[in-house]
Short mmCIF file of C-alpha atoms in Angstrom, two decimals:
data_model
loop_
_atom_site.label_atom_id
_atom_site.label_comp_id
_atom_site.label_asym_id
_atom_site.label_seq_id
_atom_site.Cartn_x
_atom_site.Cartn_y
_atom_site.Cartn_z
CA MET A 1 -4.20 31.27 6.41
CA HIS A 2 -3.38 27.57 6.80
CA GLU A 3 -2.30 26.09 3.46
CA LEU A 4 -4.68 23.16 3.93
CA SER A 5 -7.63 25.26 5.05
CA TRP A 6 -9.46 24.03 1.93
CA LEU A 7 -9.35 20.50 3.37
CA PHE A 8 -11.22 21.47 6.52
CA GLU A 9 -13.68 23.66 4.61
CA ARG A 10 -14.39 20.69 2.34
CA LEU A 11 -15.15 18.47 5.33
CA LYS A 12 -17.40 21.13 6.84
CA GLY A 13 -19.30 21.39 3.58
CA ILE A 14 -20.45 17.77 3.70
CA ASP A 15 -23.88 16.95 5.14
CA THR A 16 -23.24 16.81 8.90
CA ALA A 17 -25.73 13.94 9.33
CA LYS A 18 -23.94 11.70 6.84
CA GLU A 19 -21.89 8.78 8.18
CA ALA A 20 -18.15 9.50 8.03
CA VAL A 21 -16.60 6.61 9.99
CA ILE A 22 -18.00 3.27 11.08
CA GLN A 23 -15.98 1.43 13.71
CA GLU A 24 -17.14 -1.77 15.39
CA ASN A 25 -20.86 -1.18 14.78
CA LYS A 26 -20.68 2.45 15.87
CA ALA A 27 -21.16 5.13 13.24
CA ALA A 28 -19.87 8.69 13.55
CA THR A 29 -21.29 11.45 11.34
CA TYR A 30 -19.38 14.19 9.59
CA GLY A 31 -20.70 16.58 12.20
CA GLU A 32 -19.22 14.41 14.95
CA LEU A 33 -15.96 14.08 13.02
CA ILE A 34 -15.63 17.87 12.73
CA ASP A 35 -16.39 18.25 16.45
CA LYS A 36 -13.83 15.57 17.36
CA ILE A 37 -11.15 17.24 15.24
CA GLY A 38 -11.90 20.56 16.93
CA MET A 39 -11.78 19.03 20.41
CA LEU A 40 -8.45 17.30 19.76
CA TYR A 41 -7.00 20.44 18.17
CA SER A 42 -7.88 22.40 21.32
CA SER A 43 -6.24 19.69 23.43
CA ILE A 44 -3.10 19.86 21.27
CA LEU A 45 -2.86 23.61 21.83
CA SER A 46 -3.59 23.37 25.55
CA GLN A 47 -0.76 20.85 26.01
CA GLY A 48 1.72 23.17 24.33
CA ILE A 49 2.32 21.17 21.16
CA THR A 50 3.65 23.68 18.67
CA GLY A 51 3.62 23.63 14.90
CA GLY A 52 6.70 22.00 13.41
CA GLU A 53 7.07 19.44 16.21
CA THR A 54 7.39 15.80 15.15
CA VAL A 55 4.58 13.72 16.65
CA GLY A 56 4.30 9.92 16.52
CA LEU A 57 1.07 7.91 16.27
CA ALA A 58 1.12 4.15 16.87
CA THR A 59 -2.29 3.05 15.68
CA ASP A 60 -4.53 1.73 12.93
CA PHE A 61 -7.64 3.32 11.44
CA SER A 62 -10.26 4.41 13.96
CA MET A 63 -12.48 7.41 14.60
CA GLY A 64 -9.93 8.64 17.14
CA SER A 65 -6.84 8.18 14.96
CA ILE A 66 -8.47 9.78 11.92
CA SER A 67 -9.61 12.79 13.95
CA LEU A 68 -6.19 13.12 15.58
CA LEU A 69 -4.42 12.94 12.22
CA MET A 70 -6.58 15.81 10.97
CA ALA A 71 -6.03 17.84 14.15
CA LEU A 72 -2.25 17.44 13.89
CA ILE A 73 -2.40 18.53 10.26
CA LYS A 74 -4.32 21.60 11.37
CA ASN A 75 -1.57 22.30 13.91
CA SER A 76 1.11 21.98 11.20
CA ASN A 77 2.91 19.08 12.86
CA ILE A 78 5.20 16.50 11.24
CA ILE A 79 3.31 13.24 11.75
CA VAL A 80 4.92 9.80 12.00
CA PRO A 81 2.25 7.07 11.88
CA VAL A 82 3.12 3.47 12.74
CA ALA A 83 0.54 0.69 12.47
CA ASN A 84 0.58 -1.18 15.78
CA SER A 85 4.07 -2.68 15.78
CA PRO A 86 6.23 -2.12 18.88
CA GLN A 87 9.42 -2.99 17.01
CA ARG A 88 8.65 -0.71 14.08
CA LYS A 89 7.54 1.99 16.49
CA ARG A 90 10.90 2.05 18.29
CA GLU A 91 12.87 2.02 15.04
CA PHE A 92 10.78 4.55 13.15
CA PHE A 93 10.23 7.00 16.01
CA GLU A 94 13.97 7.14 16.58
CA GLU A 95 14.76 7.48 12.86
CA ALA A 96 12.26 10.32 12.46
CA ASP A 97 13.28 12.24 15.62
CA VAL A 98 9.81 11.90 17.18
CA SER A 99 9.74 14.23 20.17
CA ARG A 100 6.16 13.50 21.28
CA GLU A 101 3.95 10.45 21.06
CA ALA A 102 0.21 11.11 20.89
CA VAL A 103 -2.18 8.60 22.47
CA ILE A 104 -5.96 8.77 22.73
CA LEU A 105 -6.93 7.28 26.08
CA GLU A 106 -9.93 5.00 26.64
CA ASN A 107 -11.95 7.92 27.98
CA GLY A 108 -11.35 9.79 24.73
CA GLU A 109 -8.86 12.26 26.12
CA LEU A 110 -5.60 13.03 24.32
CA ASN A 111 -2.28 12.48 26.03
CA PHE A 112 1.25 13.31 24.84
CA THR A 113 4.35 11.48 25.99
CA ASP A 114 7.67 13.27 25.76
CA THR A 115 10.19 10.88 24.20
CA GLY A 116 13.20 12.91 25.35
CA ARG A 117 14.52 13.17 21.78
CA ASN A 118 15.77 16.37 20.22
CA PRO A 119 15.74 16.76 16.43
CA LYS A 120 19.06 15.81 14.88
CA ASN A 121 18.07 14.94 11.32
CA ARG A 122 18.89 17.96 9.16
CA MET A 123 15.93 17.42 6.82
CA ILE A 124 13.50 17.26 9.75
CA ILE A 125 15.05 20.35 11.34
CA ASP A 126 14.88 22.38 8.15
CA PHE A 127 11.29 21.37 7.38
CA SER A 128 10.10 21.98 10.95
CA LYS A 129 11.21 25.61 10.68
CA GLN A 130 8.68 26.17 7.90
CA ILE A 131 5.77 25.29 10.22
CA ARG A 132 4.03 23.25 7.55
CA PRO A 133 2.11 19.98 7.96
CA GLY A 134 4.28 17.03 7.02
CA ILE A 135 4.29 13.26 7.30
CA VAL A 136 7.02 10.63 7.52
CA LEU A 137 6.25 7.23 6.00
CA PHE A 138 8.59 4.27 5.88
CA THR A 139 9.07 1.94 2.95
CA SER A 140 8.34 -1.73 3.49
CA GLY A 141 12.03 -2.60 3.69
CA THR A 142 11.60 -5.80 1.65
CA THR A 143 15.06 -5.37 0.14
CA GLY A 144 16.85 -4.02 3.20
CA LYS A 145 16.46 -1.32 5.85
CA SER A 146 13.27 0.73 5.71
CA LYS A 147 13.72 4.20 4.26
CA GLY A 148 12.15 7.18 6.00
CA VAL A 149 10.23 9.31 3.49
CA LEU A 150 9.40 12.93 4.38
CA HIS A 151 6.41 14.45 2.58
CA ASP A 152 5.07 17.98 2.59
CA LEU A 153 1.34 17.29 3.13
CA THR A 154 0.42 20.50 1.36
CA ARG A 155 1.90 19.06 -1.83
CA LEU A 156 0.88 15.45 -1.24
CA LEU A 157 -2.81 16.27 -0.70
CA ARG A 158 -3.15 18.93 -3.41
CA LYS A 159 -4.48 16.40 -5.93
CA PHE A 160 -7.65 16.01 -3.83
CA GLN A 161 -8.47 19.71 -3.86
CA ASN A 162 -10.26 19.72 -7.21
CA THR A 163 -11.13 16.04 -7.47
CA VAL A 164 -14.79 15.19 -7.01
CA HIS A 165 -16.39 11.78 -7.51
CA ALA A 166 -19.12 9.58 -6.07
CA SER A 167 -19.39 9.07 -2.32
CA LEU A 168 -18.56 5.45 -1.59
CA ARG A 169 -18.54 3.19 1.45
CA THR A 170 -14.98 1.94 1.66
CA ILE A 171 -12.72 -0.31 3.73
CA PRO A 172 -9.22 1.20 4.14
CA PHE A 173 -7.45 -2.10 3.55
CA MET A 174 -3.88 -0.82 3.58
CA PHE A 175 -2.60 0.22 6.99
CA PHE A 176 -2.64 3.67 8.62
CA ASP A 177 1.07 4.14 7.91
CA HIS A 178 0.89 3.09 4.24
CA ILE A 179 0.62 5.60 1.37
CA GLY A 180 -2.23 3.55 -0.08
CA GLY A 181 -4.15 3.57 3.20
CA LEU A 182 -3.79 7.32 3.61
CA ASP A 183 -4.70 7.90 -0.03
CA THR A 184 -7.89 5.91 0.51
CA LEU A 185 -8.72 7.83 3.69
CA PHE A 186 -8.48 11.31 2.18
CA ASP A 187 -10.12 10.29 -1.10
CA VAL A 188 -13.14 8.84 0.71
CA LEU A 189 -13.65 11.57 3.31
CA LEU A 190 -13.07 14.52 0.99
CA ASN A 191 -15.77 13.15 -1.31
CA GLY A 192 -18.30 12.55 1.44
CA GLY A 193 -17.91 8.79 1.57
CA THR A 194 -17.84 6.48 4.58
CA VAL A 195 -14.72 4.85 6.00
CA VAL A 196 -15.49 1.43 7.51
CA THR A 197 -12.65 0.15 9.67
CA VAL A 198 -11.88 -3.55 10.13
CA ARG A 199 -9.91 -5.10 12.97
CA ASN A 200 -8.60 -7.96 10.81
CA ARG A 201 -7.78 -8.07 7.10
CA ASP A 202 -8.50 -11.73 6.39
CA PRO A 203 -11.09 -12.79 3.76
CA TYR A 204 -13.77 -13.70 6.32
CA SER A 205 -13.53 -10.38 8.18
CA VAL A 206 -13.44 -8.32 4.99
CA CYS A 207 -16.34 -10.18 3.34
CA ARG A 208 -18.37 -9.96 6.52
CA ALA A 209 -17.84 -6.18 6.62
CA ILE A 210 -18.79 -5.83 2.94
CA GLU A 211 -22.05 -7.67 3.56
CA LYS A 212 -22.87 -5.96 6.86
CA TYR A 213 -22.12 -2.38 5.87
CA GLY A 214 -22.82 -2.41 2.14
CA ILE A 215 -19.23 -1.70 1.13
CA GLU A 216 -18.97 -0.30 -2.40
CA LEU A 217 -15.22 0.13 -2.84
CA LEU A 218 -12.53 -2.36 -1.81
CA PRO A 219 -8.97 -1.07 -2.34
CA THR A 220 -6.61 -3.98 -1.77
CA THR A 221 -3.67 -6.02 -3.08
CA PRO A 222 -3.18 -8.96 -5.48
CA SER A 223 -2.01 -11.15 -2.58
CA PHE A 224 -5.26 -10.57 -0.70
CA LEU A 225 -7.36 -11.08 -3.83
CA ASN A 226 -5.64 -14.40 -4.43
CA LEU A 227 -6.41 -15.48 -0.87
CA LEU A 228 -9.99 -14.23 -1.21
CA LEU A 229 -10.54 -16.39 -4.29
CA LEU A 230 -8.99 -19.45 -2.64
CA SER A 231 -10.98 -19.04 0.59
CA LYS A 232 -14.35 -19.00 -1.24
CA GLU A 233 -15.56 -16.53 1.39
CA TYR A 234 -17.02 -14.40 -1.40
CA GLN A 235 -19.48 -17.25 -2.01
CA LYS A 236 -20.55 -17.35 1.65
CA HIS A 237 -21.40 -13.66 1.93
CA ASP A 238 -23.59 -11.20 0.04
CA LEU A 239 -21.12 -8.94 -1.78
CA SER A 240 -23.68 -7.44 -4.18
CA SER A 241 -22.99 -3.92 -2.86
CA LEU A 242 -19.46 -3.96 -4.31
CA LYS A 243 -19.02 -1.61 -7.25
CA ILE A 244 -15.25 -1.25 -7.49
CA ILE A 245 -12.22 -3.35 -6.55
CA THR A 246 -8.85 -1.67 -6.88
CA TYR A 247 -5.49 -3.36 -6.45
CA GLY A 248 -1.90 -2.20 -6.23
CA ALA A 249 1.37 -2.46 -4.25
CA GLU A 250 2.58 -5.36 -6.43
CA PRO A 251 1.94 -6.91 -9.87
CA ILE A 252 -0.98 -9.29 -10.17
CA MET A 253 -0.67 -12.82 -11.55
CA ASP A 254 -2.53 -13.43 -14.82
CA SER A 255 -4.64 -16.27 -13.41
CA VAL A 256 -5.71 -14.21 -10.39
CA LEU A 257 -6.91 -11.33 -12.58
CA MET A 258 -8.78 -13.74 -14.86
CA LYS A 259 -10.50 -15.51 -11.93
CA LEU A 260 -11.34 -12.18 -10.30
CA ASN A 261 -13.18 -11.01 -13.41
CA GLU A 262 -14.98 -14.33 -13.67
CA GLN A 263 -16.24 -14.22 -10.07
CA PHE A 264 -17.06 -10.49 -10.02
CA PRO A 265 -18.43 -9.80 -13.52
CA HIS A 266 -20.41 -6.71 -12.45
CA VAL A 267 -17.61 -5.11 -10.42
CA LYS A 268 -15.21 -2.61 -11.95
CA ILE A 269 -11.62 -3.87 -11.52
CA ILE A 270 -8.98 -1.12 -11.49
CA GLN A 271 -5.21 -1.40 -11.18
CA LYS A 272 -3.73 1.46 -9.14
CA TYR A 273 -0.18 2.73 -9.12
CA GLY A 274 1.74 4.64 -6.49
CA LEU A 275 4.86 4.70 -4.37
CA THR A 276 5.64 5.81 -0.85
CA GLU A 277 8.01 8.37 -2.37
CA THR A 278 5.61 9.88 -4.91
CA GLY A 279 2.09 9.28 -3.67
CA SER A 280 -0.64 7.49 -5.61
CA PHE A 281 -2.01 8.43 -9.02
CA ARG A 282 -5.32 8.20 -10.82
CA THR A 283 -5.14 5.39 -13.35
CA LYS A 284 -7.15 4.03 -16.25
CA ASN A 285 -7.09 0.39 -17.34
CA ARG A 286 -7.09 -0.42 -21.03
CA SER A 287 -9.84 -2.91 -20.18
CA LYS A 288 -11.22 -4.66 -17.11
CA ASP A 289 -9.11 -7.76 -17.64
CA SER A 290 -5.97 -5.95 -18.83
CA LYS A 291 -2.77 -5.20 -16.93
CA TRP A 292 -2.05 -2.25 -19.24
CA ILE A 293 -2.69 1.08 -17.50
CA LYS A 294 -2.12 4.76 -18.03
CA MET A 295 -1.89 7.37 -15.31
CA ASN A 296 -4.32 10.28 -15.50
CA ASP A 297 -2.63 13.00 -13.50
CA GLY A 298 -2.00 16.47 -14.85
CA SER A 299 1.17 17.09 -12.87
CA LEU A 300 2.76 13.73 -13.70
CA LYS A 301 5.60 13.24 -16.16
CA THR A 302 7.20 9.90 -17.00
CA LYS A 303 10.18 8.61 -18.91
CA ILE A 304 11.47 5.12 -19.63
CA ILE A 305 15.18 4.30 -19.69
CA ASP A 306 16.23 0.68 -20.31
CA SER A 307 12.69 -0.48 -19.44
CA LYS A 308 12.90 1.36 -16.08
CA LEU A 309 10.13 3.77 -15.15
CA TYR A 310 11.01 7.29 -13.90
CA ILE A 311 8.40 9.68 -12.49
CA LYS A 312 8.29 13.43 -11.91
CA THR A 313 5.38 14.90 -9.97
CA GLU A 314 4.66 17.76 -7.58
CA SER A 315 3.52 15.25 -4.94
CA SER A 316 6.99 13.69 -4.67
CA MET A 317 8.69 13.47 -1.29
CA ILE A 318 11.08 16.09 0.00
CA GLY A 319 13.60 13.29 0.43
CA TYR A 320 14.79 10.31 2.46
CA LEU A 321 15.75 10.82 6.10
CA ASN A 322 18.34 8.04 6.01
CA GLU A 323 19.38 7.74 2.35
CA GLU A 324 20.89 9.90 -0.38
CA ASN A 325 18.71 11.98 -2.69
CA PRO A 326 17.47 9.57 -5.43
CA PHE A 327 16.19 12.19 -7.91
CA ASP A 328 18.07 12.71 -11.16
CA GLU A 329 19.18 16.11 -12.47
CA GLU A 330 15.75 16.67 -14.08
CA GLY A 331 13.86 15.89 -10.89
CA PHE A 332 12.68 12.42 -11.93
CA TYR A 333 12.38 9.69 -9.32
CA PRO A 334 13.64 6.19 -10.30
CA THR A 335 10.70 3.96 -9.34
CA GLY A 336 12.66 0.71 -9.61
CA ASP A 337 9.82 -0.77 -11.67
CA LEU A 338 10.45 -2.50 -14.99
CA VAL A 339 7.76 -1.82 -17.58
CA GLU A 340 6.64 -2.47 -21.12
CA VAL A 341 5.25 0.50 -23.03
CA ASP A 342 2.51 0.71 -25.65
CA GLY A 343 1.65 4.31 -26.50
CA GLU A 344 0.14 5.95 -23.42
CA TYR A 345 -0.15 2.64 -21.62
CA PHE A 346 2.43 0.66 -19.70
CA LYS A 347 2.53 -2.74 -18.02
CA ILE A 348 4.47 -3.37 -14.83
CA LEU A 349 6.75 -6.40 -15.13
CA GLY A 350 8.19 -6.32 -11.62
CA ARG A 351 10.81 -4.67 -9.47
CA GLU A 352 14.31 -4.27 -10.87
CA SER A 353 15.64 -5.39 -7.47
CA ASP A 354 13.68 -8.68 -7.80
CA VAL A 355 15.27 -9.67 -11.12
CA ILE A 356 17.24 -12.90 -10.75
CA ASN A 357 20.58 -13.04 -12.61
CA VAL A 358 21.20 -16.68 -13.48
CA GLY A 359 24.64 -16.93 -15.09
CA GLY A 360 24.07 -13.66 -16.94
CA GLU A 361 20.46 -14.45 -17.92
CA LYS A 362 17.72 -12.27 -16.43
CA VAL A 363 14.66 -13.88 -14.85
CA LEU A 364 11.53 -11.96 -13.83
CA PRO A 365 9.88 -13.68 -10.82
CA LEU A 366 6.37 -12.78 -12.00
CA GLU A 367 6.85 -14.69 -15.26
CA VAL A 368 7.75 -17.87 -13.36
CA GLU A 369 4.97 -17.33 -10.80
CA ASN A 370 2.38 -17.01 -13.58
CA VAL A 371 3.40 -20.40 -14.95
CA ILE A 372 3.54 -22.24 -11.61
CA TYR A 373 0.22 -20.77 -10.47
CA GLU A 374 -1.50 -22.37 -13.47
CA MET A 375 -1.14 -25.70 -11.67
CA PRO A 376 -4.28 -26.71 -9.73
CA GLU A 377 -2.12 -28.10 -6.91
CA ILE A 378 -0.69 -24.62 -6.15
CA SER A 379 -2.58 -21.99 -4.16
CA GLU A 380 0.28 -19.51 -3.75
CA VAL A 381 3.80 -19.12 -5.08
CA VAL A 382 6.64 -16.71 -4.37
CA VAL A 383 9.68 -16.82 -6.67
CA TYR A 384 13.03 -15.29 -5.74
CA GLY A 385 16.77 -15.64 -6.32
CA LYS A 386 19.09 -17.67 -4.14
CA ASN A 387 22.88 -17.49 -4.03
CA ASN A 388 24.81 -20.06 -6.04
CA PRO A 389 28.65 -20.34 -6.19
CA ILE A 390 28.64 -21.19 -9.91
CA LEU A 391 25.76 -19.27 -11.47
CA GLY A 392 25.61 -16.37 -9.01
CA LYS A 393 21.90 -16.95 -8.47
CA ILE A 394 19.45 -19.77 -9.01
CA VAL A 395 15.66 -19.57 -9.16
CA ALA A 396 13.91 -20.67 -5.97
CA ALA A 397 10.18 -20.94 -5.28
CA ASP A 398 8.12 -21.14 -2.12
CA VAL A 399 4.75 -22.80 -2.73
CA LEU A 400 1.56 -23.47 -0.82
CA ILE A 401 -0.08 -26.65 -2.04
CA THR A 402 -3.80 -27.40 -2.07
CA SER A 403 -3.85 -31.21 -2.14
CA GLU A 404 -2.45 -34.17 -0.27
CA ILE A 405 0.61 -34.89 -2.34
CA THR A 406 4.19 -35.71 -1.45
CA LYS A 407 6.73 -32.94 -1.62
CA ASN A 408 8.93 -34.89 -3.99
CA GLU A 409 6.02 -35.44 -6.35
CA ILE A 410 4.96 -31.78 -6.40
CA LYS A 411 8.56 -30.73 -7.11
CA LYS A 412 8.60 -33.07 -10.12
CA ARG A 413 5.27 -31.73 -11.36
CA ILE A 414 6.37 -28.10 -10.99
CA ARG A 415 9.55 -28.66 -12.98
CA ALA A 416 7.75 -30.70 -15.63
CA HIS A 417 5.10 -28.00 -16.04
CA CYS A 418 7.71 -25.22 -16.20
CA ARG A 419 9.71 -27.06 -18.89
CA LYS A 420 6.70 -26.83 -21.19
CA LYS A 421 6.63 -23.02 -21.01
CA LEU A 422 9.96 -21.67 -19.73
CA GLU A 423 13.61 -21.70 -20.71
CA GLU A 424 15.72 -24.07 -18.62
CA TYR A 425 17.43 -21.31 -16.62
CA LYS A 426 14.04 -19.97 -15.45
CA ILE A 427 12.91 -23.29 -13.95
CA PRO A 428 13.13 -23.36 -10.12
CA VAL A 429 16.13 -25.35 -8.92
CA GLU A 430 14.91 -25.22 -5.34
CA VAL A 431 11.30 -25.62 -4.21
CA ASN A 432 10.29 -24.93 -0.61
CA PHE A 433 6.94 -25.27 1.08
CA MET A 434 4.86 -22.71 2.97
CA GLU A 435 2.67 -23.91 5.82
CA SER A 436 0.06 -21.17 5.50
CA TYR A 437 -0.54 -17.54 4.68
CA GLY A 438 0.79 -14.95 7.10
CA GLN A 439 -0.61 -11.45 7.61
CA SER A 440 2.27 -9.93 5.68
CA SER A 441 1.57 -12.15 2.68
CA VAL A 442 -2.03 -10.91 2.63
CA ILE A 443 -0.75 -7.39 2.06
CA LYS A 444 2.15 -8.07 -0.27
CA LYS A 445 4.56 -10.81 -1.27
CA THR A 446 7.92 -10.73 0.50
CA ARG A 447 10.99 -11.74 -1.49
CA ASN A 448 13.72 -10.73 0.98
CA LYS A 449 14.91 -14.23 1.78
CA LYS A 450 17.91 -14.52 4.09
CA ASP A 451 20.07 -16.33 1.56
CA THR A 452 19.42 -14.11 -1.45
#
């Protein structure tokens, strides 16, 4: 019996007339989803794709991609999803030894392209022999080369087996190749909810979809929530259907969380936590406006060493394809997150790799960002370290300003404001200016500056 047979039985047990996926005004029911999975699975078999083969998917969320993902799981393939990026596709397919690329044609038929690659990565070779469904996800690479993460899907998806909650209409905000996006997908479908895909992830498109389709759950990021508040699009659309907003992938600025609660007083605000290497976990906030959380997961163990969070869980990756094993002798994964602890709760302070060492003094970017963002002239700020021959690093800040004001004047105001609340070594020495938000900044702040 297939080790994930429970997943397909769960899908079959949902009312077949209920909407499973809505894509560009077209709704597909659970009955149609099951039929599509079956059709694609038959096509996989007929084209000689065997279990254990590594198959690449270059796509975003759609009825076709979701059905194909499920069919490949059923066939016990190792799946390598890439969200519509030719450059990432070339790099990641090569790194993961993708032997076949799966493409759903416009007529709905499934086609496989032979890449001509033979498996050479020892971890991929060893896992493929087990004929188990797996997935390779790549880290964002914000501090260097992206790491290929191999997961056993049987372990990664086990947490959903006995988890039941309300059926919700949801936008999968994170991409098809992101652990958060996949977590949303399985959580929604296995509980009989509806996945509503969006072509663009800007505030207008997201708010329009919430209004049009009655979205109840919006899982997103602090960067997007900041942009949403600044855009005022939430005032131009009816978002009364929203019940829950979750955020993760990065720490949230204090002012953004405060404004979010002010503008959405009847919406439950939940901070999530997860990593590409460990999967995502159920969390509980101390309160709606608090950044203190605890993780409610029976298999999870944590420990804190020098303010650094370590995690041990059965959903952890098998390992990196292109890096050394990061687990310690007890099987704990070093998350790289710095935290404060208060009983069962902890607060994420930022990434250890983002800490700026200014002449031996440690600076957390989030602390400086919180202060600068208090200024009404600032609509976005990213703080990072920049090389300095004397101090090693200095604090630098990229800002997006909201008013017509000279650059010299805003620099003076930023430094004057920071001096009221920060030690001298934490005040930005260099201030640069952003022209606008980019798509990457909607998902997550990027601190990998060239001169860091």
